[in-house]
Amino acid sequence: MNDTAGIMTQEWVEVAKVEDIPPLMARVVKTKQGNIGLFHAGDGNFYALENKCPHEGGPLSEGIVHDCRVACPLHNWVIDLKTGEATGPDEGKTRTFEVKVENGAIFLKL
Amino acid sequence: MNMHASTPEGARERLVVIGNGMAGVRAVEEILKLDPARYAITVIGDEPYGNYNRILLSPVLAGENTIDDIMLNTPEWYAENGIELIKGVAATRINRPRRQVELADGRSVPYDKLIIATGSKPFILPVPGNDLEGVIGFRDIADVETMLDAARQYEKAVVIGGGLLGLEAANGLMKNGMDVTVVHLMETLMERQLDATAGNMLRASLEERGMKFVMPAKTTELLGDETGRVRAVKLEDGTEIEADLVVMAAGIVPNIQLAKEAGLHCERGIVVNDFLMTFDPRIFAVGECVQHRGVCYGLVAPLYEQARVLANHLAGTGWMTYEGSVTSTKLKVTGIDLFSAGDFLGGDGTEELVMLDEKGGIYKKLVIRDDRIIGAVLYGDTVDGTWYFQLMKDGTDISDIRSKLLFGQAHLGDSGHGGDAAVANLPDEAEICGCNGVCKGEIVSAIKEKGLFTLEDVRAHTKASASCGSCTALVEQLLAHTLGGDYSASPSEKPMCGCTDYTHDQVRAAILEQELKSIPEVMKALEWKTPNGCSSCRPALNYYLLCAWPGEYEDDRASRFINERAHGNIQKDGTYSVVPRMWGGVTTPDELRAIADVAEKYNAREVKVTGGQRIDLFGIAKEDLPNIWRDLNKAGLVSGHAYGKALRTVKTCVGSTWCRFGTQDSTGLGIKLERLTWGSWMPHKFKMAVSGCPRNCAEATIKDFGVVCVDSGYELHVGGNGGIKVRVTDLLTKVETEEEVLEWAGAFIQLYREQARYLERTAPWIERVGLSYVKDILSDEQKRKELYERFLYSQKFAQRDPWQELSEKEDPFFKPVAELV
Ligand code: SRM
Ligand SMILES: Cc1cc2nc3c(=O)[nH]c(=O)nc-3n(C[C@H](O)[C@H](O)[C@H](O)COP(=O)(O)OP(=O)(O)OC[C@H]3O[C@@H](n4cnc5c(N)ncnc54)[C@H](O)[C@@H]3O)c2cc1C
Ligand code: SF4
Ligand code: FES
């Protein structure tokens, strides 16, 4: 019931300023839907993923970011920030969220 | 007809490869890795397939593999990578003035750059009858098919040549039910890889399996029947041996005809320089057809090294040079273990270490010059082959382990899970990679079926050793055992990671020589292949820079693993553990009270005494870390760096203060050592201990640096490890005063900091460089004092409690950036 309501009312929410997240770092946004990792990727863009590794739920925001990927801090799976998919031989996918940047502010579509 | 007539000028350069074999295609793969868009590539091969793993033709013949199993690059692979593959058509001429390759079907292919990778051909004895039906070489799929066909119809086979190839052919034919005789010119088998003792042992065990030998014997003629098929081999002494099939395996000849006819300088092979360039700067050559510094190679490992250098040049990077290879060989006959490497015969100025157990069928010989292994022959027990080969390639001084060398790596004092030498004997279901739960069988079949050659390949396909990396050595052993002489990567030559071709040592040298002072600078100067590295090279670079420029380099938090970023150990549920330093394992009621208070205040879910003589608080939320640290700081407690590649603990025993056997104040000395060294970042974690007497209650002899107190002073021990692979320390020296202990400890740590590779603990480092090397430097008083000075200097900047720094400045990193709940 709540779920459908949530999806129906998706909207852009401001969550951070660009300078809150230095390049190649990430921060956590706490939401009703759980923690979301907000990443400042190597291409200069910001990406958002559910903060749970498809392997065993490791907090992806704590991993090393390189290019548009993050290496999970627990067992080093490498997750693609654009698609949320595990790369290499690993299989699994983490939910992604849309991000936009306007006037130095970062918005998440929630 | 010009096939590329439509290619507009100024478009991509045209790279043409003649020879669709192992070396040529490897070079193409390496180029694609470096710069996939640079060339329009055409590969010409006269065999009607994609590229396959020629090495595995022997197991195919023996029925242990199928042709499908050994394909490396399918026609789809070429298509996917935009490579034009012309298969089943031979190149007939290189027209250098017009810069085109002419083909057997009349077409011609223009080139801007050309790679000749035509391999070699079996040497066919120049005797009458060598063109009879049923006389073949052993080189390609067609030859294997001919042999399997003959095995179905005929009974008797003769293999001419008792070398590696000949014996593998003979074994395969025997497995297919043929009656096989090997005719060999020399007194012993495989004389180019084995000495007489090993050659004779090999002969005896092959005879036991039913193989026949006639040797030494010279073939003078092949006799045919009325249909034109071979029927017998005639020897110099007149003997005739019946044969329905004759396999010539008397050697290989580099396939240089095209190059020669095109006027390129050839001797035995096509002569190339250290960039694999022929005398025509547009034409390169790689593989068995090449002669480099006078040597033609016939094994895959050196050819792959050549391919990497060649690609480095063709992709425009151009700094690598090929300086020749040391090779090792294994015989791929199931059930026979044989290993040979380097100069196994020795001679003037060399000495030999030999172990012979005739009944047990074991023979080991190491040839030593100037305390370094220069050659090895192993028969019957080859588990240490890779280890010896590594010591040989690394030029490790073996004088300290001389007496144990022949017994193998397992006898160097290690035991436990990491006895990696035994990997060959493990069952298929043995777990190799604990992190990812990958077992031996999975790795071996991936290596075979997917045609994997490198550690990175195995990591990518199986995940084995891709996480903590502690099973890397095991995986390398498996590669070596599965691929035989084909795998020979030595750490000293391995690139840091997929982002660069430079090795750890090269990168460190460049940082100092070119005064590179930040990660982006290093990546720019050394032409990193990825925009910002990966989780493997960035932490290493960060450490190298930190070590090279103390006080100057600003630590890059984004290049630290989470534990070092958060100054706590991340737990499986995302919480953290907190371990305050307990100097020398000594604490006070006040400290314990403070710990108890924070444990309650921040809901530590468990309080545990660690194996390092201090207390661990578990289950702390990330947001609480700065707060708990602040509280602990108030009681004088600082970070224990239990999470860092850094000085961890200094374990002590009670020593002379309390113990009736104590000879010195071990507790006090431990505290001094910890005060001196805490905060120092290292290539890996570093542990110390001080025991008050040789009863050694602080287990000092499995620490990176251990002190054992004795009546007359202090014994200093180094290179111990109690982890995955247990290693007992080596005695470094004995000193008389505490001041000397501190100086030696600081100097030793600094040497390790400056020279070991990132994530290499002192144990493997010392095994690689040799204890004598370390001893020589540290015993030189001036060098020791200089190292100590440099250590003290870097400690000026390192000895800041990170807990204090982070809790004082309200670091936002520990908090969510937004809370929408
Ligand atoms: C807490 C402690 C276990 C305990 O409850 O006693 C511990 C816990 C961990 N050890 Fe350990 N080790 C602990 C003492 C040891 C010891 C014993 C010792 O130091 O006397 C050893 C063997 C001695 C040695 O290192 O030579 C030890 C050998 C390892 C190894 C294997 C190292 C090796 O060289 O083979 C690893 C894996 C690694 O470092 O890559 C490891 C890794 C780990 C990690 C960091 C695994 C990880 O990456 O998460 C564990 C963190 C748990 C946590 O969340 O806090 N731990 N670990 C001990 C902390 C000591 C301290 O006060 O700092
Ligand atoms: C049975 C067997 C077992 C072996 N076992 C081992 C081992 O255990 N370990 C090891 O390290 N090495 C082993 N080798 C050696 C290894 O296979 C070779 O060193 C390696 O294949 C050489 O690579 P290459 O690219 O130089 O030559 P090749 O792989 O032979 O490739 C050359 C290709 O060029 C083609 N060609 C030649 N002339 C022309 C032309 N004019 N036009 C078009 N195409 C042409 C050939 O047909 C061939 O396909 C073994 C070899 C054999 C035959
Ligand atoms: S604490 Fe050490 S031994 Fe225990 S599970 Fe973790 S890494 Fe393994
Ligand atoms: S939880 Fe991410 S790799 Fe295991």
Short mmCIF file of N, CA, C and O in Angstrom, two decimals, chain B residues 740 743-744 747 777-778 780-792:
data_model
loop_
_atom_site.label_atom_id
_atom_site.label_comp_id
_atom_site.label_asym_id
_atom_site.label_seq_id
_atom_site.Cartn_x
_atom_site.Cartn_y
_atom_site.Cartn_z
N GLU B 740 70.61 0.18 21.48
CA GLU B 740 70.91 -0.51 20.21
C GLU B 740 69.66 -1.22 19.67
O GLU B 740 69.41 -1.24 18.47
N GLU B 743 67.61 1.31 17.93
CA GLU B 743 68.20 1.74 16.66
C GLU B 743 68.02 0.68 15.57
O GLU B 743 67.64 0.97 14.43
N TRP B 744 68.31 -0.57 15.94
CA TRP B 744 68.16 -1.63 14.94
C TRP B 744 66.70 -1.78 14.52
O TRP B 744 66.39 -1.98 13.34
N ALA B 747 65.82 1.09 12.17
CA ALA B 747 66.49 0.95 10.88
C ALA B 747 65.87 -0.19 10.07
O ALA B 747 65.65 -0.06 8.86
N ILE B 777 73.13 -4.71 5.00
CA ILE B 777 72.83 -3.28 5.08
C ILE B 777 72.80 -2.82 6.53
O ILE B 777 73.41 -1.82 6.89
N LEU B 778 72.11 -3.58 7.38
CA LEU B 778 71.94 -3.11 8.75
C LEU B 778 73.22 -3.22 9.58
O LEU B 778 73.41 -2.49 10.54
N ASP B 780 76.09 -2.47 8.48
CA ASP B 780 76.92 -1.34 8.10
C ASP B 780 76.47 -0.15 8.95
O ASP B 780 75.37 0.38 8.79
N GLU B 781 77.34 0.25 9.89
CA GLU B 781 76.89 1.20 10.90
C GLU B 781 76.35 2.49 10.29
O GLU B 781 75.34 3.03 10.71
N GLN B 782 77.05 2.96 9.25
CA GLN B 782 76.60 4.21 8.66
C GLN B 782 75.22 4.08 8.03
O GLN B 782 74.33 4.90 8.24
N LYS B 783 75.06 3.00 7.27
CA LYS B 783 73.76 2.80 6.63
C LYS B 783 72.66 2.65 7.67
O LYS B 783 71.55 3.16 7.51
N ARG B 784 72.98 1.93 8.75
CA ARG B 784 71.99 1.71 9.78
C ARG B 784 71.57 3.04 10.41
O ARG B 784 70.39 3.32 10.59
N LYS B 785 72.57 3.86 10.68
CA LYS B 785 72.25 5.14 11.31
C LYS B 785 71.44 6.03 10.37
O LYS B 785 70.52 6.74 10.79
N GLU B 786 71.77 5.98 9.08
CA GLU B 786 71.01 6.79 8.13
C GLU B 786 69.55 6.34 8.05
O GLU B 786 68.63 7.16 8.03
N LEU B 787 69.38 5.02 8.00
CA LEU B 787 68.01 4.51 7.96
C LEU B 787 67.25 4.94 9.21
O LEU B 787 66.09 5.38 9.15
N TYR B 788 67.92 4.83 10.34
CA TYR B 788 67.28 5.20 11.61
C TYR B 788 66.90 6.67 11.62
O TYR B 788 65.79 7.04 12.01
N GLU B 789 67.82 7.50 11.10
CA GLU B 789 67.52 8.93 11.01
C GLU B 789 66.27 9.17 10.16
O GLU B 789 65.38 9.94 10.53
N ARG B 790 66.24 8.52 9.01
CA ARG B 790 65.08 8.71 8.13
C ARG B 790 63.80 8.24 8.82
O ARG B 790 62.74 8.82 8.65
N PHE B 791 63.93 7.17 9.59
CA PHE B 791 62.75 6.68 10.29
C PHE B 791 62.27 7.71 11.31
O PHE B 791 61.09 8.06 11.37
N LEU B 792 63.22 8.22 12.10
CA LEU B 792 62.84 9.20 13.12
C LEU B 792 62.21 10.43 12.48
O LEU B 792 61.24 11.00 12.98
#
